[in-house]
Short mmCIF file of C-alpha atoms in Angstrom, two decimals:
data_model
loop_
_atom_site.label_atom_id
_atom_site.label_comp_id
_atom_site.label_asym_id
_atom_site.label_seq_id
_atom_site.Cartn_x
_atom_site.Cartn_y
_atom_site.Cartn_z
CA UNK A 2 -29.36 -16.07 -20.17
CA UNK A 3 -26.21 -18.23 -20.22
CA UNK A 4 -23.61 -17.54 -17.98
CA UNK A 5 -19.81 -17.26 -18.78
CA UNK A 6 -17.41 -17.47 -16.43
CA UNK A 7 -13.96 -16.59 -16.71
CA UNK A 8 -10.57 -15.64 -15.03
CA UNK A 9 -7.03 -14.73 -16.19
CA UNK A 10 -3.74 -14.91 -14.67
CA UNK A 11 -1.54 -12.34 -15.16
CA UNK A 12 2.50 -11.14 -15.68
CA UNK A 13 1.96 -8.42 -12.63
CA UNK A 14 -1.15 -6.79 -11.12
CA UNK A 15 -0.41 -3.17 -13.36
CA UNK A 16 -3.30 -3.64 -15.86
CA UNK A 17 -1.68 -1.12 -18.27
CA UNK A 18 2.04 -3.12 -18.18
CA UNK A 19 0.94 -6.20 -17.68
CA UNK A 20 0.23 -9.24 -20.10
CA UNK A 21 -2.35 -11.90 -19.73
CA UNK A 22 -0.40 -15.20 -19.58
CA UNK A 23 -3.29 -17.30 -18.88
CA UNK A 24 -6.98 -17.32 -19.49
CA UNK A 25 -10.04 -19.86 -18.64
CA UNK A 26 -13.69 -20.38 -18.65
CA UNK A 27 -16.82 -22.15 -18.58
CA UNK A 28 -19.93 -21.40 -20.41
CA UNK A 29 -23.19 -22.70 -18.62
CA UNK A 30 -27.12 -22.15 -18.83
CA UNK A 31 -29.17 -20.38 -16.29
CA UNK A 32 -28.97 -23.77 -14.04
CA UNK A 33 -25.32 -23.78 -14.50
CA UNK A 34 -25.24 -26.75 -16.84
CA UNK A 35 -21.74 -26.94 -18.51
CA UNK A 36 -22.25 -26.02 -22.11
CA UNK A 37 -18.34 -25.15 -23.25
CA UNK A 38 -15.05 -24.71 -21.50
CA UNK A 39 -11.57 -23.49 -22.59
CA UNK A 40 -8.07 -23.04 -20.95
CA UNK A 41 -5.30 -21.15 -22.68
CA UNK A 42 -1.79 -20.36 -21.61
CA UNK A 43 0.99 -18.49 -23.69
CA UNK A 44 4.72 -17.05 -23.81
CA UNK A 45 5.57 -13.66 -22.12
CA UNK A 46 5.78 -11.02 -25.16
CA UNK A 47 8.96 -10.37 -26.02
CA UNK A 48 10.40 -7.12 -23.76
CA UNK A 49 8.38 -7.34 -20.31
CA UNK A 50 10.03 -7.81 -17.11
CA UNK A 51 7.23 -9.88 -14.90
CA UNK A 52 6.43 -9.42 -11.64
CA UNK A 53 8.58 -12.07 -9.34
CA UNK A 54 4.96 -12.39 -6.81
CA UNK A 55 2.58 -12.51 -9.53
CA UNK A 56 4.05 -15.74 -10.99
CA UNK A 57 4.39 -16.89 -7.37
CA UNK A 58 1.24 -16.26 -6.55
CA UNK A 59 -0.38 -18.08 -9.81
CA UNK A 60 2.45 -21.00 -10.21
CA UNK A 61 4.09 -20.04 -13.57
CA UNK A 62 7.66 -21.65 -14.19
CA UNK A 63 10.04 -19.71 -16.50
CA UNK A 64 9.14 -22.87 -18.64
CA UNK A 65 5.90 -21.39 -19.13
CA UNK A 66 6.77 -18.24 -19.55
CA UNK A 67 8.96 -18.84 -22.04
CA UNK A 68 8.25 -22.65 -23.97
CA UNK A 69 4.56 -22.58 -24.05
CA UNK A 70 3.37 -23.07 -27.52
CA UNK A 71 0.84 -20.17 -28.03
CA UNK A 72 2.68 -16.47 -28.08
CA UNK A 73 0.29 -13.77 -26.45
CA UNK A 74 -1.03 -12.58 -29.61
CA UNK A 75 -1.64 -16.11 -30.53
CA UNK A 76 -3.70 -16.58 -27.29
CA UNK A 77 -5.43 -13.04 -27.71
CA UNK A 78 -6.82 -14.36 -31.01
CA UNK A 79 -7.91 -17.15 -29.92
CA UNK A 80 -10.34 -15.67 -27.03
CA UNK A 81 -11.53 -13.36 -29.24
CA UNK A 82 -12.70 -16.35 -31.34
CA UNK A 83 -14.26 -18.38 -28.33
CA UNK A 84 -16.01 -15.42 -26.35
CA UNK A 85 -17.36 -14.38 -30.36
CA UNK A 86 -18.66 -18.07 -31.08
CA UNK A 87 -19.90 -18.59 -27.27
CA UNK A 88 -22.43 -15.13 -28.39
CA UNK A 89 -22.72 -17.05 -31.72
CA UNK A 90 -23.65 -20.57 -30.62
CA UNK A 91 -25.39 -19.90 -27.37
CA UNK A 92 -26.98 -16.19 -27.46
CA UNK A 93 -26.92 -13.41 -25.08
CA UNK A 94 -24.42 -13.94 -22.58
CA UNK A 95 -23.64 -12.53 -19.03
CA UNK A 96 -19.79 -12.37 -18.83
CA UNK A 97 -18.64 -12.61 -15.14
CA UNK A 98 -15.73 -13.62 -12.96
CA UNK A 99 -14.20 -12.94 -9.28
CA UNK A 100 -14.10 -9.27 -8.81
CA UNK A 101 -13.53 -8.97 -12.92
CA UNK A 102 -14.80 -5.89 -13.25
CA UNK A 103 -11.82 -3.91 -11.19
CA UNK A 104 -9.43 -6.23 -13.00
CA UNK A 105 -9.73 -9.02 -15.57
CA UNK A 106 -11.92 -6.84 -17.29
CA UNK A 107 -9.64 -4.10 -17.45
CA UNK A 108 -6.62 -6.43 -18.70
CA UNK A 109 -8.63 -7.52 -20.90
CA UNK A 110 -10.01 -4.21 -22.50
CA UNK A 111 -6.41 -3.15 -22.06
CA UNK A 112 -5.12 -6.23 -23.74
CA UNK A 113 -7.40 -5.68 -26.61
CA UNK A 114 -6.72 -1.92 -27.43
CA UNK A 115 -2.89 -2.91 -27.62
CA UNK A 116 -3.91 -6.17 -29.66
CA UNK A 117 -5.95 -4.00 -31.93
CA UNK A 118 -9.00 -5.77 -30.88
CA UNK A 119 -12.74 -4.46 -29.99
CA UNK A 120 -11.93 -3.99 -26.27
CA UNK A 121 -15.30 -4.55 -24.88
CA UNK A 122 -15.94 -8.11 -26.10
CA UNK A 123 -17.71 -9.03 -22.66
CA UNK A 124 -20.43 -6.29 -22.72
CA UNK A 125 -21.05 -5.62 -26.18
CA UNK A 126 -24.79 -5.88 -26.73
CA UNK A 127 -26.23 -8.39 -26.50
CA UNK A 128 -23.49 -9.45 -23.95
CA UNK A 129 -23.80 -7.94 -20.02
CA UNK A 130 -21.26 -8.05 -17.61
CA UNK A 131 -21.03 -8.84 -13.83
CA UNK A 132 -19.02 -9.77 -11.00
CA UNK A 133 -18.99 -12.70 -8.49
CA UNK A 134 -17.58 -11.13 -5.66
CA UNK A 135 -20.94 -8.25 -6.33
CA UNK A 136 -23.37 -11.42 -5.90
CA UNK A 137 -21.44 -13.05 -2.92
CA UNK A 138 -21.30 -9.70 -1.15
CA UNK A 139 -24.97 -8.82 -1.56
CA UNK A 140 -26.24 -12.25 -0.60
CA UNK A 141 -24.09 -11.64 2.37
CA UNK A 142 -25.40 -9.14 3.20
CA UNK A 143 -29.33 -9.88 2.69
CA UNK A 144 -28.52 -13.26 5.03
CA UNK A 145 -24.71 -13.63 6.63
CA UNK A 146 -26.35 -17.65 6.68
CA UNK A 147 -26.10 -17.70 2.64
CA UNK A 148 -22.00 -18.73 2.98
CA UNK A 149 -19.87 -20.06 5.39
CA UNK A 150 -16.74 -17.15 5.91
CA UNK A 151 -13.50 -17.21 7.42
CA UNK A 152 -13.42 -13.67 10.01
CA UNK A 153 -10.00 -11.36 9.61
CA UNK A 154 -8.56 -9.88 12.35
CA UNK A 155 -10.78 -6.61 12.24
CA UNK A 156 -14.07 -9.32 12.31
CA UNK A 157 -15.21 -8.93 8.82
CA UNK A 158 -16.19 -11.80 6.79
CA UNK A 159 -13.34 -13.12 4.08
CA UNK A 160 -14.59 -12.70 0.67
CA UNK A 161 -11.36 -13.97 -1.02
CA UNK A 162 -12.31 -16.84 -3.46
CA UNK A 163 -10.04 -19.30 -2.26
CA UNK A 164 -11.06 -19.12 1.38
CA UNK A 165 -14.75 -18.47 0.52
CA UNK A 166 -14.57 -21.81 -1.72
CA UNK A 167 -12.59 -23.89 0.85
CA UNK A 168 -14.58 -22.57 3.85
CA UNK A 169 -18.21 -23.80 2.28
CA UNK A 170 -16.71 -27.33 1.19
CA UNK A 171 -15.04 -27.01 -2.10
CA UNK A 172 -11.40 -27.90 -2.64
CA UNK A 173 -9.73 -25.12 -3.57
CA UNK A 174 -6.20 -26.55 -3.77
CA UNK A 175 -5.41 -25.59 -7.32
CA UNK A 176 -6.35 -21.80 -6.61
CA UNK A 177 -4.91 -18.77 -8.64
CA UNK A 178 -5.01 -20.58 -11.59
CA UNK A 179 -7.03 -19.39 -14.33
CA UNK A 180 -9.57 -22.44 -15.03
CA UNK A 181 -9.80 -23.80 -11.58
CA UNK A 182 -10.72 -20.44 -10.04
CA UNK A 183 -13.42 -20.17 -12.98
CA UNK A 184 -14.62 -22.99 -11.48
CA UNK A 185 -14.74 -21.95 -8.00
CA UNK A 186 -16.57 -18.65 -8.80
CA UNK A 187 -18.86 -20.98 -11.07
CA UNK A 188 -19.51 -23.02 -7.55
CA UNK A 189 -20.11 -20.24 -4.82
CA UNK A 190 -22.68 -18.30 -7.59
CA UNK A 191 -24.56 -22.28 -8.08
CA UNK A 192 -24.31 -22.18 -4.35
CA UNK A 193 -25.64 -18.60 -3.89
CA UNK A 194 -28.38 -19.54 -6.45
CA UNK A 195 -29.43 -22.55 -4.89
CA UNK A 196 -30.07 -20.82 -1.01
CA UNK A 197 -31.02 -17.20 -2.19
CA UNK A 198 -33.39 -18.03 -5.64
CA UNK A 199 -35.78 -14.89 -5.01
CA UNK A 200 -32.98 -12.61 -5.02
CA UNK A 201 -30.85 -14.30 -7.99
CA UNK A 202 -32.53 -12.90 -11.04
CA UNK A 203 -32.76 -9.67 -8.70
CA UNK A 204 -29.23 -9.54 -8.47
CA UNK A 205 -28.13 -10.07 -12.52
CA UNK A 206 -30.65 -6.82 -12.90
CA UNK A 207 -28.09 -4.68 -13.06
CA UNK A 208 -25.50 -6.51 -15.89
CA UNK A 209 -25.76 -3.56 -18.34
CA UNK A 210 -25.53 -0.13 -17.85
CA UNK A 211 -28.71 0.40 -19.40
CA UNK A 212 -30.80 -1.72 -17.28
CA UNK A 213 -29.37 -0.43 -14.31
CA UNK A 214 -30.46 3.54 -15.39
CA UNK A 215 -33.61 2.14 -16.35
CA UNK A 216 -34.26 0.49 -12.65
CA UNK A 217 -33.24 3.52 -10.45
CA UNK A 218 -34.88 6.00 -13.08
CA UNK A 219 -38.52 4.34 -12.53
CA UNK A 220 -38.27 2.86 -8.77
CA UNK A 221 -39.21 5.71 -6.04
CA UNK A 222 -37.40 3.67 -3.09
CA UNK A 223 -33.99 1.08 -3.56
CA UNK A 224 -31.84 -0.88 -1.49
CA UNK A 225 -28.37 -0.41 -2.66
CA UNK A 226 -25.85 -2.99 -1.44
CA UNK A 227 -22.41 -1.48 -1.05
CA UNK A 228 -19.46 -3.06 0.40
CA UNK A 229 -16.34 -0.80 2.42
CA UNK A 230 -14.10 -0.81 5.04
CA UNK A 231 -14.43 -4.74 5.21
CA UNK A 232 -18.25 -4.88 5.28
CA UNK A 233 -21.01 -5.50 2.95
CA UNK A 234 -23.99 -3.25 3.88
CA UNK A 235 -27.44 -2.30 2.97
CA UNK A 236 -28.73 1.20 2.17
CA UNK A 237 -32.32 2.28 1.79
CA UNK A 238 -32.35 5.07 -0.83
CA UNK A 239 -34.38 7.55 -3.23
CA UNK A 240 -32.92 8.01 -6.48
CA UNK A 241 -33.02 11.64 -7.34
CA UNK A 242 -35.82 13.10 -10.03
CA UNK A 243 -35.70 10.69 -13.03
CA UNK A 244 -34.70 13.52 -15.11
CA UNK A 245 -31.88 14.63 -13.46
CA UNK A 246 -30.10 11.65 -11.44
CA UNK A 247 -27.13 10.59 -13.40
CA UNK A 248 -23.89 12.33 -12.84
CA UNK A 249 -23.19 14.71 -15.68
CA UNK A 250 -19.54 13.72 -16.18
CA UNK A 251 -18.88 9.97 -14.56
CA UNK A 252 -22.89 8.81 -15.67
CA UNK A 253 -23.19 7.07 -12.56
CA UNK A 254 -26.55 7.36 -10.47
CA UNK A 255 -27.07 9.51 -7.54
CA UNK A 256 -29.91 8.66 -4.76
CA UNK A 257 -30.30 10.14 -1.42
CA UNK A 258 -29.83 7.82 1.52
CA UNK A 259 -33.16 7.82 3.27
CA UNK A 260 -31.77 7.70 6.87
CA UNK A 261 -31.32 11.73 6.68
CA UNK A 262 -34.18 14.56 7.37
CA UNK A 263 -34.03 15.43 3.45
CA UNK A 264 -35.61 18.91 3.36
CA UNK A 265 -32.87 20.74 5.00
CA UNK A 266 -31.12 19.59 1.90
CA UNK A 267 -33.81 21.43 -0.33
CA UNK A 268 -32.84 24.46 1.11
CA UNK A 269 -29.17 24.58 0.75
CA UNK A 270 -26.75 26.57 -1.63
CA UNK A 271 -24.94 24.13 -4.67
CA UNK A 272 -21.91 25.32 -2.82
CA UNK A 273 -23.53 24.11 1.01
CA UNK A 274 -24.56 21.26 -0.69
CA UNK A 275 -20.56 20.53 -1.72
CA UNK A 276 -19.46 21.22 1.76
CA UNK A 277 -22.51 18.61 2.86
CA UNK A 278 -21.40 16.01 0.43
CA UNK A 279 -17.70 16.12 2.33
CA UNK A 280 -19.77 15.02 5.70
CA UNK A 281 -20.46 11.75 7.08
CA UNK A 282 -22.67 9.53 6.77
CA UNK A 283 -22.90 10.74 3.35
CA UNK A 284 -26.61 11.58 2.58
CA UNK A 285 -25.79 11.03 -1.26
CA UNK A 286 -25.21 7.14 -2.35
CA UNK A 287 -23.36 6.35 -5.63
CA UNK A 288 -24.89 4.38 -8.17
CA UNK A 289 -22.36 2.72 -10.08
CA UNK A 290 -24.20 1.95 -13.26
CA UNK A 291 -21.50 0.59 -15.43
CA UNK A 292 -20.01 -1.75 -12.81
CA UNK A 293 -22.64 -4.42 -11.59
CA UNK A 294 -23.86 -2.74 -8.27
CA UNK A 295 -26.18 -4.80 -6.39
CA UNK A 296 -29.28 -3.32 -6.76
CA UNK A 297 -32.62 -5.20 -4.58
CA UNK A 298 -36.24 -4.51 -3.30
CA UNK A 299 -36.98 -1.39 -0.68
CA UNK A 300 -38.29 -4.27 1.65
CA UNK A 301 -35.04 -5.70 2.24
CA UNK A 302 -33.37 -1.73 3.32
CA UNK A 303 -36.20 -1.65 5.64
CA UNK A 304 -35.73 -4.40 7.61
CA UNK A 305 -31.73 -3.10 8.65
CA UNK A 306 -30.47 -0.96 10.64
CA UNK A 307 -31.48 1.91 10.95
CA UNK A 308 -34.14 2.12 8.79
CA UNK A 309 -35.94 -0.47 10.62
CA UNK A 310 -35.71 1.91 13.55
CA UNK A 311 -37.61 4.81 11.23
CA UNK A 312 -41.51 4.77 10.43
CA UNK A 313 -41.79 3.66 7.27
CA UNK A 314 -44.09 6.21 5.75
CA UNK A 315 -41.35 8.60 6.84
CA UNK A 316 -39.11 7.06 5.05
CA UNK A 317 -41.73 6.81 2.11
CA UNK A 318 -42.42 10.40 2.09
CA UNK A 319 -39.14 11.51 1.96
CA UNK A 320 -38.39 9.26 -1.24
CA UNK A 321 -41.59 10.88 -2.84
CA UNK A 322 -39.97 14.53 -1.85
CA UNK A 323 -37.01 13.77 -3.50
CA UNK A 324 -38.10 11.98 -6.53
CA UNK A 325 -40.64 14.90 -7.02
CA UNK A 326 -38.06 18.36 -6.41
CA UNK A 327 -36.79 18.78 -9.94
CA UNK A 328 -34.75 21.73 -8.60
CA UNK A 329 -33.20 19.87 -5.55
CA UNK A 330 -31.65 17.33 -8.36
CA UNK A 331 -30.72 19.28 -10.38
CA UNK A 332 -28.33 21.83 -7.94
CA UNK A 333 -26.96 18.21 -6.43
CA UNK A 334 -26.04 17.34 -10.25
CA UNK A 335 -24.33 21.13 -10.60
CA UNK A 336 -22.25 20.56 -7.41
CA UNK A 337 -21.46 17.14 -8.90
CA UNK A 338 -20.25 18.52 -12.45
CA UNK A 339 -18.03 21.55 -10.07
CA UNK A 340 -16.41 19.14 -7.82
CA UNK A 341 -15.46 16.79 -10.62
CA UNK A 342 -13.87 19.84 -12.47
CA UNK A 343 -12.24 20.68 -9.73
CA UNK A 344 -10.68 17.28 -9.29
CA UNK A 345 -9.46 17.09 -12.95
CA UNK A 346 -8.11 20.55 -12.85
CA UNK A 347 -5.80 19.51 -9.71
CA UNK A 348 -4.77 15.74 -11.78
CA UNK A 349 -1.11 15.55 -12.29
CA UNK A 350 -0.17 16.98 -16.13
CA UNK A 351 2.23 13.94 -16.36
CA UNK A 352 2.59 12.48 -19.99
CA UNK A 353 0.09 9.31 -20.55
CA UNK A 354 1.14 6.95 -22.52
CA UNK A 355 -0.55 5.09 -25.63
CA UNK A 356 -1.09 1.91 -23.17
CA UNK A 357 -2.36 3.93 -20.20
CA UNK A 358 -4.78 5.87 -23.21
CA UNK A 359 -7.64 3.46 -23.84
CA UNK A 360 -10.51 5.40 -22.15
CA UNK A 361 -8.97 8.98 -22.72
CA UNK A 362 -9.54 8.73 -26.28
CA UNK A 363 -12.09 6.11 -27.83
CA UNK A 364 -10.65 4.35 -30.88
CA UNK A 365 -12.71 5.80 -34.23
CA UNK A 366 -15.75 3.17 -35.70
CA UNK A 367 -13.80 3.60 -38.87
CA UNK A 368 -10.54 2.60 -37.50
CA UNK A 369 -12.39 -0.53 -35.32
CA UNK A 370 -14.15 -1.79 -38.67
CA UNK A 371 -10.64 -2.29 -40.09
CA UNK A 372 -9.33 -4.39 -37.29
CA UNK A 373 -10.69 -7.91 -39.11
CA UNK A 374 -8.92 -7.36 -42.22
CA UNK A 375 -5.65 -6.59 -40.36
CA UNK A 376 -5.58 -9.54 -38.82
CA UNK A 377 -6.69 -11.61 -41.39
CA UNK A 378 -3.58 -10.36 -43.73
CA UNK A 379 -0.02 -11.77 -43.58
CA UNK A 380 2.61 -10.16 -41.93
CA UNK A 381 4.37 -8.60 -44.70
CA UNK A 382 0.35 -6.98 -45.58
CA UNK A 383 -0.02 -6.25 -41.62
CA UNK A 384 2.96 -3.50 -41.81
CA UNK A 385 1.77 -2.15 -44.70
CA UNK A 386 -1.63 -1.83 -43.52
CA UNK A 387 -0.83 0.37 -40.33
CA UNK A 388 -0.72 3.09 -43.15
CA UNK A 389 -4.37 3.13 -43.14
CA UNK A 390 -5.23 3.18 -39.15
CA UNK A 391 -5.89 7.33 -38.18
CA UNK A 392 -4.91 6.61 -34.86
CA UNK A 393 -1.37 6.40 -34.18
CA UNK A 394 -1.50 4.67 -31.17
CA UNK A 395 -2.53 1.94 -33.19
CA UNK A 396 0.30 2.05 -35.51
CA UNK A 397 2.59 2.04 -32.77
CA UNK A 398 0.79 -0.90 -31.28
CA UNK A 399 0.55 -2.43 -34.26
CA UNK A 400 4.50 -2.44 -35.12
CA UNK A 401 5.11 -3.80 -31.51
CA UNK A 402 3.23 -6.83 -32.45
CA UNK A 403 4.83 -7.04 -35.96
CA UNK A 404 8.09 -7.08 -34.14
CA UNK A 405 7.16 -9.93 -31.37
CA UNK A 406 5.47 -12.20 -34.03
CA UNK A 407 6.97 -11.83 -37.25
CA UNK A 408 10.61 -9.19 -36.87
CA UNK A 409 11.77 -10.61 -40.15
CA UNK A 410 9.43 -8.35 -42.15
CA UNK A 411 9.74 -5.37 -40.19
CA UNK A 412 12.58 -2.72 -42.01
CA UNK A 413 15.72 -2.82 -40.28
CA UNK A 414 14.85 1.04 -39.05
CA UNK A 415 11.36 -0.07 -37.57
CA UNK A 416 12.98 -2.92 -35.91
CA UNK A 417 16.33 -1.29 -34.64
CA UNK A 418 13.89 1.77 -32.91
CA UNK A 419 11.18 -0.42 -30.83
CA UNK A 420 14.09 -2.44 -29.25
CA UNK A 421 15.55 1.18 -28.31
CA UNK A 422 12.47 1.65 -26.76
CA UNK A 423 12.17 -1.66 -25.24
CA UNK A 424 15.49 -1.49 -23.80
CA UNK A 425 15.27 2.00 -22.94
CA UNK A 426 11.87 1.47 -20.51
CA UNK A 427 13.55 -1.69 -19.29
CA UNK A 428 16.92 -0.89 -18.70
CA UNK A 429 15.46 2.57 -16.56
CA UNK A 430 17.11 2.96 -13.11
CA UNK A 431 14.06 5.50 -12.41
CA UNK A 432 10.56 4.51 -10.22
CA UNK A 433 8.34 3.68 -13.25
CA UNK A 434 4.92 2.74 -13.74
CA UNK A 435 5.94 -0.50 -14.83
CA UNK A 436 8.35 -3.38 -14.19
CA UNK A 437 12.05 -2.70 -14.79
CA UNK A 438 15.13 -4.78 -14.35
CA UNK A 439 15.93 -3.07 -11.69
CA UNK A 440 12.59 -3.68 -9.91
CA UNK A 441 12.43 -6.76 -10.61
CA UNK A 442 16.28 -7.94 -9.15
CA UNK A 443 15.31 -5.57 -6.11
CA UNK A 444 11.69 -7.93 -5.69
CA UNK A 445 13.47 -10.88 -5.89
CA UNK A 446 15.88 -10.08 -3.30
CA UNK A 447 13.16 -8.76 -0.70
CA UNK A 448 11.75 -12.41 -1.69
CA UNK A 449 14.55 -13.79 -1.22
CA UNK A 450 15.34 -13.02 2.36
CA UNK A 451 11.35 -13.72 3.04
CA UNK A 452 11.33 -17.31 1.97
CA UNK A 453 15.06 -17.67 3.50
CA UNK A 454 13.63 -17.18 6.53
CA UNK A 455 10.13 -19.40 5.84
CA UNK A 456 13.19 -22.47 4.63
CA UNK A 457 10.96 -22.18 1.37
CA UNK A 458 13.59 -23.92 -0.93
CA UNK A 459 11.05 -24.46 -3.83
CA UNK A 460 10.40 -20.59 -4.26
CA UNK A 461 13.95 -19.87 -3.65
CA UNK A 462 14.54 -22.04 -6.74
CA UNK A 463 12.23 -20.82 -8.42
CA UNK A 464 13.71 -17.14 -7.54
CA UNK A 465 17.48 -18.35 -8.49
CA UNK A 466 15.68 -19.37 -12.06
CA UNK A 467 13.37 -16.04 -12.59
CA UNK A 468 16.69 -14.13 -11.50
CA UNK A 469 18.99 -16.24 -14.38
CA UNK A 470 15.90 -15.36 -16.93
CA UNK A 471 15.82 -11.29 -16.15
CA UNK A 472 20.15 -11.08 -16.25
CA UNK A 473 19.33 -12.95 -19.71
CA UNK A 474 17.11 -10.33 -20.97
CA UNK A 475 19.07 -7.71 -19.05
CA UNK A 476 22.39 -8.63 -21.24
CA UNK A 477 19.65 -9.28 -24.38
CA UNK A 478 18.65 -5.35 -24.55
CA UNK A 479 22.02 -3.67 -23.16
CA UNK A 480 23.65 -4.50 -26.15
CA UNK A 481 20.78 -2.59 -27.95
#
């Protein structure tokens, strides 16, 4: 299965607010031969206030953000049309980056709701979905020998691409941009391949839901790699009775962590079992179906601590008494469903908005299959084709991008209320969930006095510059 490997830099690290502002990837085989590449930058759509560290962090000038040729929907289109034609061309594809599935997946998906676009490009069948940072940590953990690490202050290993890259011989100068550190993820997985090839088709098991469910529903014993509180570990587990082991709200899988005396367990109340799941070591382990875990052989959980410590047909028979109690699954999924009710009865009642909104309401098939002819149309059709979208987020997303690409056809009513609205979530004095004016001058003074300090004159230039840019848009939308 090819592999594609991607990253994005971004206007702030909110994946709801923020815009994509540069994208890049490589396309190789299973022996990571180069088959396709891309790099694409664009403008910052019109209305958002960046994040003064973001564009620190990945080297964009207010040049960039402002001059470069392609406009964000512009660039949107066109990785729709690569990551389509890569699945075209090549076949199935495994989409994966540096820890892309907590975030460059999610701007992404995000991007694509608000660019009325089919939001799950990467793992739409017969495309799967990884991570990097998933591989590098389970290798890790199987053999600390597999990479060369740089040790924090608390003694755990450094799984940060640009150290992990530099620290096993790869220059990693260029960093935090979007192609380069495409590259570097494509490096340390070739790496990880090369020194760990038993465990490498192991680890892309799990790049689909589906084949995850189907690996912990058939297996009696697992070795789940999980990685917290700075350190990648191994757990030796027993998914619960086939029948009953996904969690009946998040669909994640549940399996019983085979250090603990299990039958105890059998005998407790749903509502001891609750208080029992609050304990730790937690006897209940997480599957996290959707998201890549690393999921290897029971031989490799029984050679750590402390399994190794435990006869193994203890540990054996206790896997076959949980896989067999029917009834023991299902009161742990009952205490599951309870405390997750509980938890989104207590959830704050605050208004979400339409860009916060992609996974509390899933855009209709009938709506989705009219997203190609939308685009396709001019922008004088485009307006009046919003008519025909049922979902009104839509429409509203839809006039936003009317209004950054094409304003001229928008009536002068249309036009006049989204730069109310752009000025009026801008121009807000009040702590909001995005990037304001205000944020943004207070950022770049705390920078400021930071880099004053460091006798970093290039960043304070590039400070007195993002500071002229924001009093520009500042004066732009106050005379809304």
């Amino acid at each position: 299965m090819n592999l594609a490997i991607w990253d994005i830099e971004s206007s702030s690290a909110a994946t709801d607010w923020a815009s994509i502002i540069e994208i890049g990837g490589v396309l190789v085989d299973e022996n990571f031969k180069e088959k396709d590449r891309f790099n694409l930058r664009c403008r910052l759509p019109e209305g958002e206030i960046p994040q003064a560290m973001a564009l620190i962090v990945n080297k964009t000038t207010i040049d960039q953000l402002t001059k470069t040729n392609l406009s964000h929907y512009q660039m949107l289109s066109e990785i729709e049309r690569i990551f389509t034609h890569w699945g075209k061309k090549w076949g199935p594809t495994i989409f994966l980056g540096w820890s892309n599935i907590g975030f460059d997946d999610e701007m992404l998906r995000k991007e694509f709701f608000k660019g009325i676009r089919y939001p799950y490009i990467t793992n739409a069948s017969p495309n799967k979905r990884h991570d990097g940072i998933n591989i590098a940590r389970g290798a890790y953990a199987i053999d600390p020998n597999v990479l060369e690490t740089e040790i924090n202050e608390k003694n755990n290993p450094v799984f940060k691409l640009e150290s992990l890259s530099r620290m096993n011989g790869f220059d990693s100068s260029d960093a935090h941009s979007a192609f380069f550190d495409a590259t570097l993820t494509m490096k340390i997985l070739r790496l990880i391949k090369k020194k760990q090839p038993t465990t490498w088709d192991m680890f892309l098991r799990t790049a689909s839901k589906a084949d995850t469910e189907t690996i912990f529903q058939k297996e009696n014993i697992i070795t789940l790699n999980e990685y917290f509180y700075g350190k990648s570990r191994l757990y030796l587990c027993a998914p619960l009775h086939p029948k009953h082991c996904i969690h009946p709200i998040y669909k994640w899988g549940q399996a019983v962590d085979l250090r603990v005396d299990v039958e105890p367990l059998f005998k407790m109340s749903i509502n001891e079992l609750k208080m029992e799941m609050k304990k730790t070591p937690k006897f209940l382990r997480t599957i996290r179906s959707n998201k890549a875990p690393i999921i290897i052989d029971a031989a490799y959980g029984m050679k750590v601590e402390p399994y190794n410590a435990i006869d193994p047909s203890l540990i054996k028979q206790r896997a076959q008494l949980v896989r067999n109690n029917e009834k023991f699954s299902q009161n742990i999924l009952t205490a599951l469903r309870e405390i997750a009710e509980e938890k989104e009865q207590s959830k704050s009642q605050e208004d979400i908005y339409a860009e916060e909104s992609i996974y509390t309401k899933f855009t209709s098939n009938k709506d989705t299959s009219r997203f190609g002819a939308w685009h396709a149309a001019s922008w004088k059709d485009k307006l009046s084709l919003l008519d025909k979208f049922e979902d009104k987020r839509l429409v509203g997303f839809g006039k936003k991008i009317i209004f950054q690409e094409a304003p001229e056809v928008l009536p002068p009513d249309i036009f006049k209320t989204i730069q109310r609205g752009i000025a009026k979530r801008i121009l807000s004095e009040k702590r909001e969930k995005w990037w304001t004016v205000s944020t943004c001058f207070t950022e770049i003074d705390t920078l400021r006095d930071k880099y004053s300090d460091q006798n970093d004159e290039e960043k304070l230039k590039f400070l007195d510059e993002l500071n002229e840019y924001i009093m520009s848009v500042q004066k732009k939308y106050e005379n809304v």
